[in-house]
PDB file of C-alpha atoms in Angstrom:
ATOM      1  CA  MET A  14     116.148  96.024 -21.256  1.00  0.00           C
ATOM      2  CA  PHE A  15     112.867  97.390 -19.579  1.00  0.00           C
ATOM      3  CA  PRO A  16     111.870 101.105 -19.753  1.00  0.00           C
ATOM      4  CA  LYS A  17     112.428 103.260 -16.488  1.00  0.00           C
ATOM      5  CA  ILE A  18     110.914 105.564 -14.811  1.00  0.00           C
ATOM      6  CA  ASN A  19     110.235 108.918 -16.586  1.00  0.00           C
ATOM      7  CA  ASP A  20     111.236 107.551 -19.855  1.00  0.00           C
ATOM      8  CA  VAL A  21     108.899 108.701 -22.597  1.00  0.00           C
ATOM      9  CA  LEU A  22     106.314 105.990 -24.291  1.00  0.00           C
ATOM     10  CA  PHE A  23     105.296 106.281 -27.828  1.00  0.00           C
ATOM     11  CA  ILE A  24     102.163 104.402 -28.476  1.00  0.00           C
ATOM     12  CA  GLN A  25     100.113 103.442 -30.928  1.00  0.00           C
ATOM     13  CA  VAL A  26      96.186 101.985 -30.577  1.00  0.00           C
ATOM     14  CA  ASP A  27      94.886  99.400 -32.502  1.00  0.00           C
ATOM     15  CA  THR A  28      91.234 100.707 -32.882  1.00  0.00           C
ATOM     16  CA  GLY A  29      90.699  98.808 -36.326  1.00  0.00           C
ATOM     17  CA  ASP A  30      90.310 102.108 -37.995  1.00  0.00           C
ATOM     18  CA  ASP A  31      94.054 101.791 -40.638  1.00  0.00           C
ATOM     19  CA  LYS A  32      94.102 105.560 -39.754  1.00  0.00           C
ATOM     20  CA  GLU A  33      94.124 106.229 -36.345  1.00  0.00           C
ATOM     21  CA  ALA A  34      96.286 103.058 -35.756  1.00  0.00           C
ATOM     22  CA  LYS A  35      99.304 104.964 -37.263  1.00  0.00           C
ATOM     23  CA  THR A  36      98.667 107.488 -35.025  1.00  0.00           C
ATOM     24  CA  VAL A  37     101.663 108.177 -32.387  1.00  0.00           C
ATOM     25  CA  TYR A  38     100.571 109.671 -29.107  1.00  0.00           C
ATOM     26  CA  LYS A  39     103.116 110.240 -26.231  1.00  0.00           C
ATOM     27  CA  SER A  40     103.041 108.808 -22.624  1.00  0.00           C
ATOM     28  CA  ARG A  41     105.349 109.394 -19.377  1.00  0.00           C
ATOM     29  CA  ILE A  42     106.369 106.427 -16.996  1.00  0.00           C
ATOM     30  CA  ALA A  43     105.602 107.154 -13.831  1.00  0.00           C
ATOM     31  CA  GLU A  44     105.475 103.790 -12.057  1.00  0.00           C
ATOM     32  CA  MET A  45     106.478 100.122 -12.412  1.00  0.00           C
ATOM     33  CA  ASP A  46     106.395  97.103 -10.473  1.00  0.00           C
ATOM     34  CA  ASP A  47     106.529  93.448 -11.208  1.00  0.00           C
ATOM     35  CA  GLU A  48     103.885  93.003 -13.248  1.00  0.00           C
ATOM     36  CA  SER A  49     102.861  96.672 -14.502  1.00  0.00           C
ATOM     37  CA  ILE A  50     103.597  99.882 -15.791  1.00  0.00           C
ATOM     38  CA  TYR A  51     101.778 102.672 -15.061  1.00  0.00           C
ATOM     39  CA  MET A  52     102.041 105.579 -17.817  1.00  0.00           C
ATOM     40  CA  GLU A  53     100.121 109.204 -17.775  1.00  0.00           C
ATOM     41  CA  VAL A  54      97.249 109.185 -20.351  1.00  0.00           C
ATOM     42  CA  PRO A  55      98.573 109.370 -24.135  1.00  0.00           C
ATOM     43  CA  LEU A  56      98.780 112.429 -25.507  1.00  0.00           C
ATOM     44  CA  HIS A  57      99.014 113.577 -29.714  1.00  0.00           C
ATOM     45  CA  GLU A  58     101.693 115.465 -29.234  1.00  0.00           C
ATOM     46  CA  GLY A  59     100.872 117.828 -32.787  1.00  0.00           C
ATOM     47  CA  THR A  60      97.366 118.704 -31.215  1.00  0.00           C
ATOM     48  CA  GLY A  61      97.652 117.750 -27.520  1.00  0.00           C
ATOM     49  CA  ARG A  62      94.607 116.218 -27.293  1.00  0.00           C
ATOM     50  CA  LEU A  63      94.565 113.194 -25.136  1.00  0.00           C
ATOM     51  CA  LYS A  64      93.691 109.328 -26.200  1.00  0.00           C
ATOM     52  CA  LYS A  65      91.070 107.818 -24.061  1.00  0.00           C
ATOM     53  CA  LEU A  66      91.721 104.147 -23.691  1.00  0.00           C
ATOM     54  CA  HIS A  67      89.730 101.304 -22.323  1.00  0.00           C
ATOM     55  CA  LEU A  68      90.154  98.287 -20.492  1.00  0.00           C
ATOM     56  CA  GLY A  69      91.616  95.875 -23.328  1.00  0.00           C
ATOM     57  CA  ASP A  70      93.247  98.361 -25.618  1.00  0.00           C
ATOM     58  CA  GLU A  71      95.860  97.124 -27.556  1.00  0.00           C
ATOM     59  CA  LEU A  72      98.813  98.781 -27.541  1.00  0.00           C
ATOM     60  CA  SER A  73     101.954  98.973 -30.046  1.00  0.00           C
ATOM     61  CA  ALA A  74     104.820 100.715 -27.707  1.00  0.00           C
ATOM     62  CA  TYR A  75     108.496 101.645 -28.133  1.00  0.00           C
ATOM     63  CA  PHE A  76     110.927 103.535 -25.844  1.00  0.00           C
ATOM     64  CA  LEU A  77     113.997 105.151 -26.545  1.00  0.00           C
ATOM     65  CA  THR A  78     117.936 104.096 -25.515  1.00  0.00           C
ATOM     66  CA  GLU A  79     121.069 105.716 -25.947  1.00  0.00           C
ATOM     67  CA  GLY A  80     121.671 106.272 -29.504  1.00  0.00           C
ATOM     68  CA  GLY A  81     118.007 106.848 -30.100  1.00  0.00           C
ATOM     69  CA  MET A  82     117.356 102.878 -30.867  1.00  0.00           C
ATOM     70  CA  LYS A  83     113.862 102.317 -30.351  1.00  0.00           C
ATOM     71  CA  ASN A  84     112.797  99.287 -28.230  1.00  0.00           C
ATOM     72  CA  TYR A  85     109.665  97.845 -29.079  1.00  0.00           C
ATOM     73  CA  PHE A  86     106.887  95.544 -27.515  1.00  0.00           C
ATOM     74  CA  ASN A  87     103.238  94.786 -27.455  1.00  0.00           C
ATOM     75  CA  THR A  88     101.134  95.140 -24.852  1.00  0.00           C
ATOM     76  CA  TYR A  89      97.427  96.093 -23.356  1.00  0.00           C
ATOM     77  CA  VAL A  90      95.468  97.841 -20.842  1.00  0.00           C
ATOM     78  CA  LEU A  91      95.057  96.514 -17.610  1.00  0.00           C
ATOM     79  CA  GLY A  92      93.449  99.071 -15.867  1.00  0.00           C
ATOM     80  CA  PHE A  93      93.631 102.584 -14.398  1.00  0.00           C
ATOM     81  CA  HIS A  94      95.037 103.969 -11.221  1.00  0.00           C
ATOM     82  CA  GLU A  95      93.862 107.623  -9.623  1.00  0.00           C
ATOM     83  CA  ASP A  96      96.768 109.193  -8.315  1.00  0.00           C
ATOM     84  CA  VAL A  97      97.924 113.454  -8.391  1.00  0.00           C
ATOM     85  CA  ILE A  98      96.920 112.503 -12.159  1.00  0.00           C
ATOM     86  CA  ARG A  99      94.797 109.758 -13.954  1.00  0.00           C
ATOM     87  CA  GLN A 100      97.590 106.942 -14.710  1.00  0.00           C
ATOM     88  CA  VAL A 101      97.013 103.727 -17.337  1.00  0.00           C
ATOM     89  CA  ARG A 102      97.807 100.509 -16.294  1.00  0.00           C
ATOM     90  CA  ILE A 103      99.311  98.484 -18.800  1.00  0.00           C
ATOM     91  CA  ARG A 104     100.416  94.756 -18.922  1.00  0.00           C
ATOM     92  CA  LYS A 105     104.991  94.538 -18.307  1.00  0.00           C
ATOM     93  CA  PRO A 106     106.137  92.742 -21.012  1.00  0.00           C
ATOM     94  CA  ASP A 107     108.499  90.026 -20.654  1.00  0.00           C
ATOM     95  CA  PRO A 108     112.105  90.854 -21.418  1.00  0.00           C
ATOM     96  CA  GLU A 109     112.623  88.578 -24.709  1.00  0.00           C
ATOM     97  CA  ALA A 110     109.638  90.312 -25.998  1.00  0.00           C
ATOM     98  CA  ILE A 111     111.140  94.116 -26.448  1.00  0.00           C
ATOM     99  CA  THR A 112     112.660  93.727 -30.024  1.00  0.00           C
ATOM    100  CA  LYS A 113     115.001  96.475 -31.654  1.00  0.00           C
ATOM    101  CA  ILE A 114     113.153  95.196 -34.397  1.00  0.00           C
ATOM    102  CA  GLN A 115     108.470  96.338 -35.069  1.00  0.00           C
ATOM    103  CA  ARG A 116     107.127  93.213 -34.770  1.00  0.00           C
ATOM    104  CA  ARG A 117     103.359  93.532 -36.173  1.00  0.00           C
ATOM    105  CA  SER A 118     101.929  96.145 -34.812  1.00  0.00           C
ATOM    106  CA  PHE A 119      99.376  94.733 -32.956  1.00  0.00           C
ATOM    107  CA  LEU A 120      98.799  91.229 -31.087  1.00  0.00           C
ATOM    108  CA  ARG A 121      96.591  89.831 -33.205  1.00  0.00           C
ATOM    109  CA  VAL A 122      96.993  86.375 -34.230  1.00  0.00           C
ATOM    110  CA  GLN A 123      96.076  83.665 -36.795  1.00  0.00           C
ATOM    111  CA  ALA A 124      93.332  81.754 -35.936  1.00  0.00           C
ATOM    112  CA  GLU A 125      90.304  79.839 -37.758  1.00  0.00           C
ATOM    113  CA  MET A 126      87.467  79.989 -35.299  1.00  0.00           C
ATOM    114  CA  GLU A 127      83.930  79.711 -35.670  1.00  0.00           C
ATOM    115  CA  ILE A 128      81.880  82.814 -35.632  1.00  0.00           C
ATOM    116  CA  ALA A 129      78.221  83.206 -35.669  1.00  0.00           C
ATOM    117  CA  VAL A 130      76.908  86.803 -37.566  1.00  0.00           C
ATOM    118  CA  SER A 131      74.069  88.223 -37.824  1.00  0.00           C
ATOM    119  CA  HIS A 132      72.902  91.471 -39.448  1.00  0.00           C
ATOM    120  CA  LYS A 133      70.279  94.060 -38.505  1.00  0.00           C
ATOM    121  CA  ASP A 134      67.773  93.080 -40.867  1.00  0.00           C
ATOM    122  CA  GLY A 135      67.862  89.300 -39.798  1.00  0.00           C
ATOM    123  CA  ARG A 136      70.300  87.467 -42.329  1.00  0.00           C
ATOM    124  CA  HIS A 137      72.769  85.286 -40.434  1.00  0.00           C
ATOM    125  CA  PHE A 138      75.342  83.073 -41.137  1.00  0.00           C
ATOM    126  CA  VAL A 139      77.744  80.674 -39.405  1.00  0.00           C
ATOM    127  CA  THR A 140      81.609  81.048 -41.054  1.00  0.00           C
ATOM    128  CA  LYS A 141      85.426  80.863 -39.963  1.00  0.00           C
ATOM    129  CA  THR A 142      87.483  83.842 -38.873  1.00  0.00           C
ATOM    130  CA  ASP A 143      91.121  84.603 -40.338  1.00  0.00           C
ATOM    131  CA  ASP A 144      92.496  86.386 -37.132  1.00  0.00           C
ATOM    132  CA  VAL A 145      91.511  87.282 -34.395  1.00  0.00           C
ATOM    133  CA  GLY A 146      92.371  90.245 -31.598  1.00  0.00           C
ATOM    134  CA  GLY A 147      91.423  92.583 -28.668  1.00  0.00           C
ATOM    135  CA  GLY A 148      90.611  95.039 -31.442  1.00  0.00           C
ATOM    136  CA  GLY A 149      88.577  93.119 -33.437  1.00  0.00           C
ATOM    137  CA  VAL A 150      88.372  90.239 -35.832  1.00  0.00           C
ATOM    138  CA  SER A 151      88.165  89.248 -39.500  1.00  0.00           C
ATOM    139  CA  PHE A 152      86.338  86.607 -41.147  1.00  0.00           C
ATOM    140  CA  TYR A 153      85.514  85.200 -44.283  1.00  0.00           C
ATOM    141  CA  ALA A 154      82.011  85.151 -46.083  1.00  0.00           C
ATOM    142  CA  GLU A 155      80.223  84.770 -49.203  1.00  0.00           C
ATOM    143  CA  ASN A 156      79.796  88.252 -50.939  1.00  0.00           C
ATOM    144  CA  ASP A 157      75.525  88.205 -50.625  1.00  0.00           C
ATOM    145  CA  GLN A 158      76.473  87.449 -46.794  1.00  0.00           C
ATOM    146  CA  ILE A 159      77.988  90.872 -46.423  1.00  0.00           C
ATOM    147  CA  GLY A 160      76.917  94.494 -46.490  1.00  0.00           C
ATOM    148  CA  VAL A 161      79.114  97.191 -46.840  1.00  0.00           C
ATOM    149  CA  GLU A 162      81.725  99.113 -44.886  1.00  0.00           C
ATOM    150  CA  GLY A 163      79.965 100.722 -42.168  1.00  0.00           C
ATOM    151  CA  ASP A 164      77.585  97.922 -41.076  1.00  0.00           C
ATOM    152  CA  LEU A 165      77.129  97.070 -37.362  1.00  0.00           C
ATOM    153  CA  LEU A 166      76.950  93.339 -36.868  1.00  0.00           C
ATOM    154  CA  SER A 167      75.761  91.151 -33.911  1.00  0.00           C
ATOM    155  CA  CYS A 168      78.149  88.096 -33.348  1.00  0.00           C
ATOM    156  CA  TRP A 169      79.520  85.413 -30.981  1.00  0.00           C
ATOM    157  CA  LEU A 170      82.843  84.256 -31.301  1.00  0.00           C
ATOM    158  CA  LEU A 171      83.375  80.658 -30.187  1.00  0.00           C
ATOM    159  CA  ILE A 172      86.976  80.283 -28.098  1.00  0.00           C
ATOM    160  CA  PRO A 173      88.818  76.975 -27.325  1.00  0.00           C
ATOM    161  CA  TYR A 174      91.697  77.102 -24.853  1.00  0.00           C
ATOM    162  CA  LYS A 175      94.791  74.865 -24.513  1.00  0.00           C
ATOM    163  CA  ASN A 176      93.042  73.645 -21.141  1.00  0.00           C
ATOM    164  CA  GLY A 177      89.846  72.563 -23.262  1.00  0.00           C
ATOM    165  CA  SER A 178      87.661  74.599 -22.284  1.00  0.00           C
ATOM    166  CA  VAL A 179      85.305  76.818 -24.568  1.00  0.00           C
ATOM    167  CA  GLU A 180      84.336  80.204 -24.117  1.00  0.00           C
ATOM    168  CA  HIS A 181      81.272  81.947 -26.211  1.00  0.00           C
ATOM    169  CA  VAL A 182      82.185  85.565 -26.810  1.00  0.00           C
ATOM    170  CA  PRO A 183      79.502  87.637 -27.940  1.00  0.00           C
ATOM    171  CA  PHE A 184      80.013  91.364 -29.309  1.00  0.00           C
ATOM    172  CA  GLU A 185      78.816  93.852 -31.498  1.00  0.00           C
ATOM    173  CA  GLY A 186      81.474  95.087 -34.429  1.00  0.00           C
ATOM    174  CA  GLU A 187      81.811  97.725 -37.498  1.00  0.00           C
ATOM    175  CA  VAL A 188      82.479  96.747 -40.950  1.00  0.00           C
ATOM    176  CA  VAL A 189      85.923  98.368 -41.626  1.00  0.00           C
ATOM    177  CA  ARG A 190      87.059  96.710 -44.874  1.00  0.00           C
ATOM    178  CA  ILE A 191      86.029  94.445 -46.974  1.00  0.00           C
ATOM    179  CA  LYS A 192      88.790  92.698 -49.446  1.00  0.00           C
ATOM    180  CA  SER A 193      87.787  90.704 -52.494  1.00  0.00           C
ATOM    181  CA  LEU A 194      89.280  87.602 -52.357  1.00  0.00           C
ATOM    182  CA  ALA A 195      87.558  85.354 -55.090  1.00  0.00           C
ATOM    183  CA  PRO A 196      84.255  85.764 -57.690  1.00  0.00           C
ATOM    184  CA  ASN A 197      82.104  84.984 -54.475  1.00  0.00           C
ATOM    185  CA  ARG A 198      84.134  85.095 -51.556  1.00  0.00           C
ATOM    186  CA  SER A 199      85.957  88.266 -49.261  1.00  0.00           C
ATOM    187  CA  LEU A 200      87.841  88.864 -46.184  1.00  0.00           C
ATOM    188  CA  VAL A 201      85.187  91.062 -43.816  1.00  0.00           C
ATOM    189  CA  MET A 202      87.307  92.807 -41.001  1.00  0.00           C
ATOM    190  CA  LEU A 203      85.556  94.083 -37.942  1.00  0.00           C
ATOM    191  CA  LYS A 204      86.371  96.345 -35.295  1.00  0.00           C
ATOM    192  CA  PHE A 205      85.003  95.738 -32.394  1.00  0.00           C
ATOM    193  CA  SER A 206      82.188  98.775 -31.351  1.00  0.00           C
ATOM    194  CA  SER A 207      80.356  97.234 -28.131  1.00  0.00           C
ATOM    195  CA  ILE A 208      82.233  94.377 -26.363  1.00  0.00           C
ATOM    196  CA  ILE A 209      81.805  93.953 -22.575  1.00  0.00           C
ATOM    197  CA  ASP A 210      85.036  94.309 -20.887  1.00  0.00           C
ATOM    198  CA  MET A 211      85.446  90.393 -19.395  1.00  0.00           C
ATOM    199  CA  GLU A 212      84.701  89.232 -22.993  1.00  0.00           C
ATOM    200  CA  ARG A 213      87.450  91.031 -24.565  1.00  0.00           C
ATOM    201  CA  GLN A 214      90.168  89.876 -21.602  1.00  0.00           C
ATOM    202  CA  LYS A 215      88.758  86.128 -22.539  1.00  0.00           C
ATOM    203  CA  LEU A 216      89.902  86.771 -26.192  1.00  0.00           C
ATOM    204  CA  ILE A 217      93.084  88.489 -25.547  1.00  0.00           C
ATOM    205  CA  ARG A 218      94.065  85.264 -23.105  1.00  0.00           C
ATOM    206  CA  TYR A 219      93.734  83.200 -26.111  1.00  0.00           C
ATOM    207  CA  CYS A 220      95.607  85.498 -28.510  1.00  0.00           C
ATOM    208  CA  PHE A 221      98.309  85.739 -26.154  1.00  0.00           C
ATOM    209  CA  GLU A 222      98.495  81.713 -26.069  1.00  0.00           C
ATOM    210  CA  ARG A 223      99.004  81.424 -29.898  1.00  0.00           C
ATOM    211  CA  GLN A 224     101.511  84.055 -29.556  1.00  0.00           C
ATOM    212  CA  PHE A 225     103.222  81.943 -26.822  1.00  0.00           C
ATOM    213  CA  ASP A 226     103.152  78.940 -29.136  1.00  0.00           C
ATOM    214  CA  PHE A 227     104.228  80.292 -31.984  1.00  0.00           C
ATOM    215  CA  ARG A 228     107.329  81.747 -30.278  1.00  0.00           C
ATOM    216  CA  ASN A 229     108.536  78.082 -29.035  1.00  0.00           C
ATOM    217  CA  ARG A 230     108.020  76.226 -32.364  1.00  0.00           C
TER     218      ARG A 230
END
C-alpha cells in the first residue's frame, strides 16, 4: 500500500552520526508521480527546526494506516521542486519494499571494496570496506594507520558494477567511530563530509544493485 497525498511521513536521515540518525522529523506528502514522492521540507516536531536535506541523502521513512499501523520504506533524495512552498523529491518505493517491520534504518550494504585513504599529514594506505552507503562507509585498518574520531580523511573508492564497469569515487570523510576488532585491527566508520552529488549517486546506484541481489537470493 502506497502512502497518499496529504499523508504524514515520519523520517530519519542517515548522517553517519548515531544521535542525529535517531532523530525523527515529520513531513507531509504534497504530490506524487510514477517515480517520485514530493514532500514538504521535514521539521522536528519538538523544536520546529527544519531539516535541510541534500541530493542523495538516505532516508528511512514510515507512514501510518488504519489502526496506527506503521509502514516502513527506505528511500533517498532525488532533488528539489520550487512550488508555493519548497518540496523535496524522494524516490517512490517499490510496493514490495514497503513493510510492516522496520528493516535496517538506511540503505547500507555489506561490500568488500577497495578504498584508498589519505591522512592530512601525508600518511596513506589501501584497504577494504566492510559496508557502504550514500551517507558514509566503514573500512578495516591496522591501529597504526588510523587516527582519532573527528579526523578528516581524503579517500577514493573503487566501485564495480554488475555490468562490468568500474567507477572511482573520491570524497572526504569524517571519522565518527572506531571499533576495536583485534589487538592491532579496527573498523573505522566514516560519514561523508564532502562528496560531489554525482559521485554520491554512483555509490547509491551500487547499493541498490546489491540490495536487489540480496532480495533475490
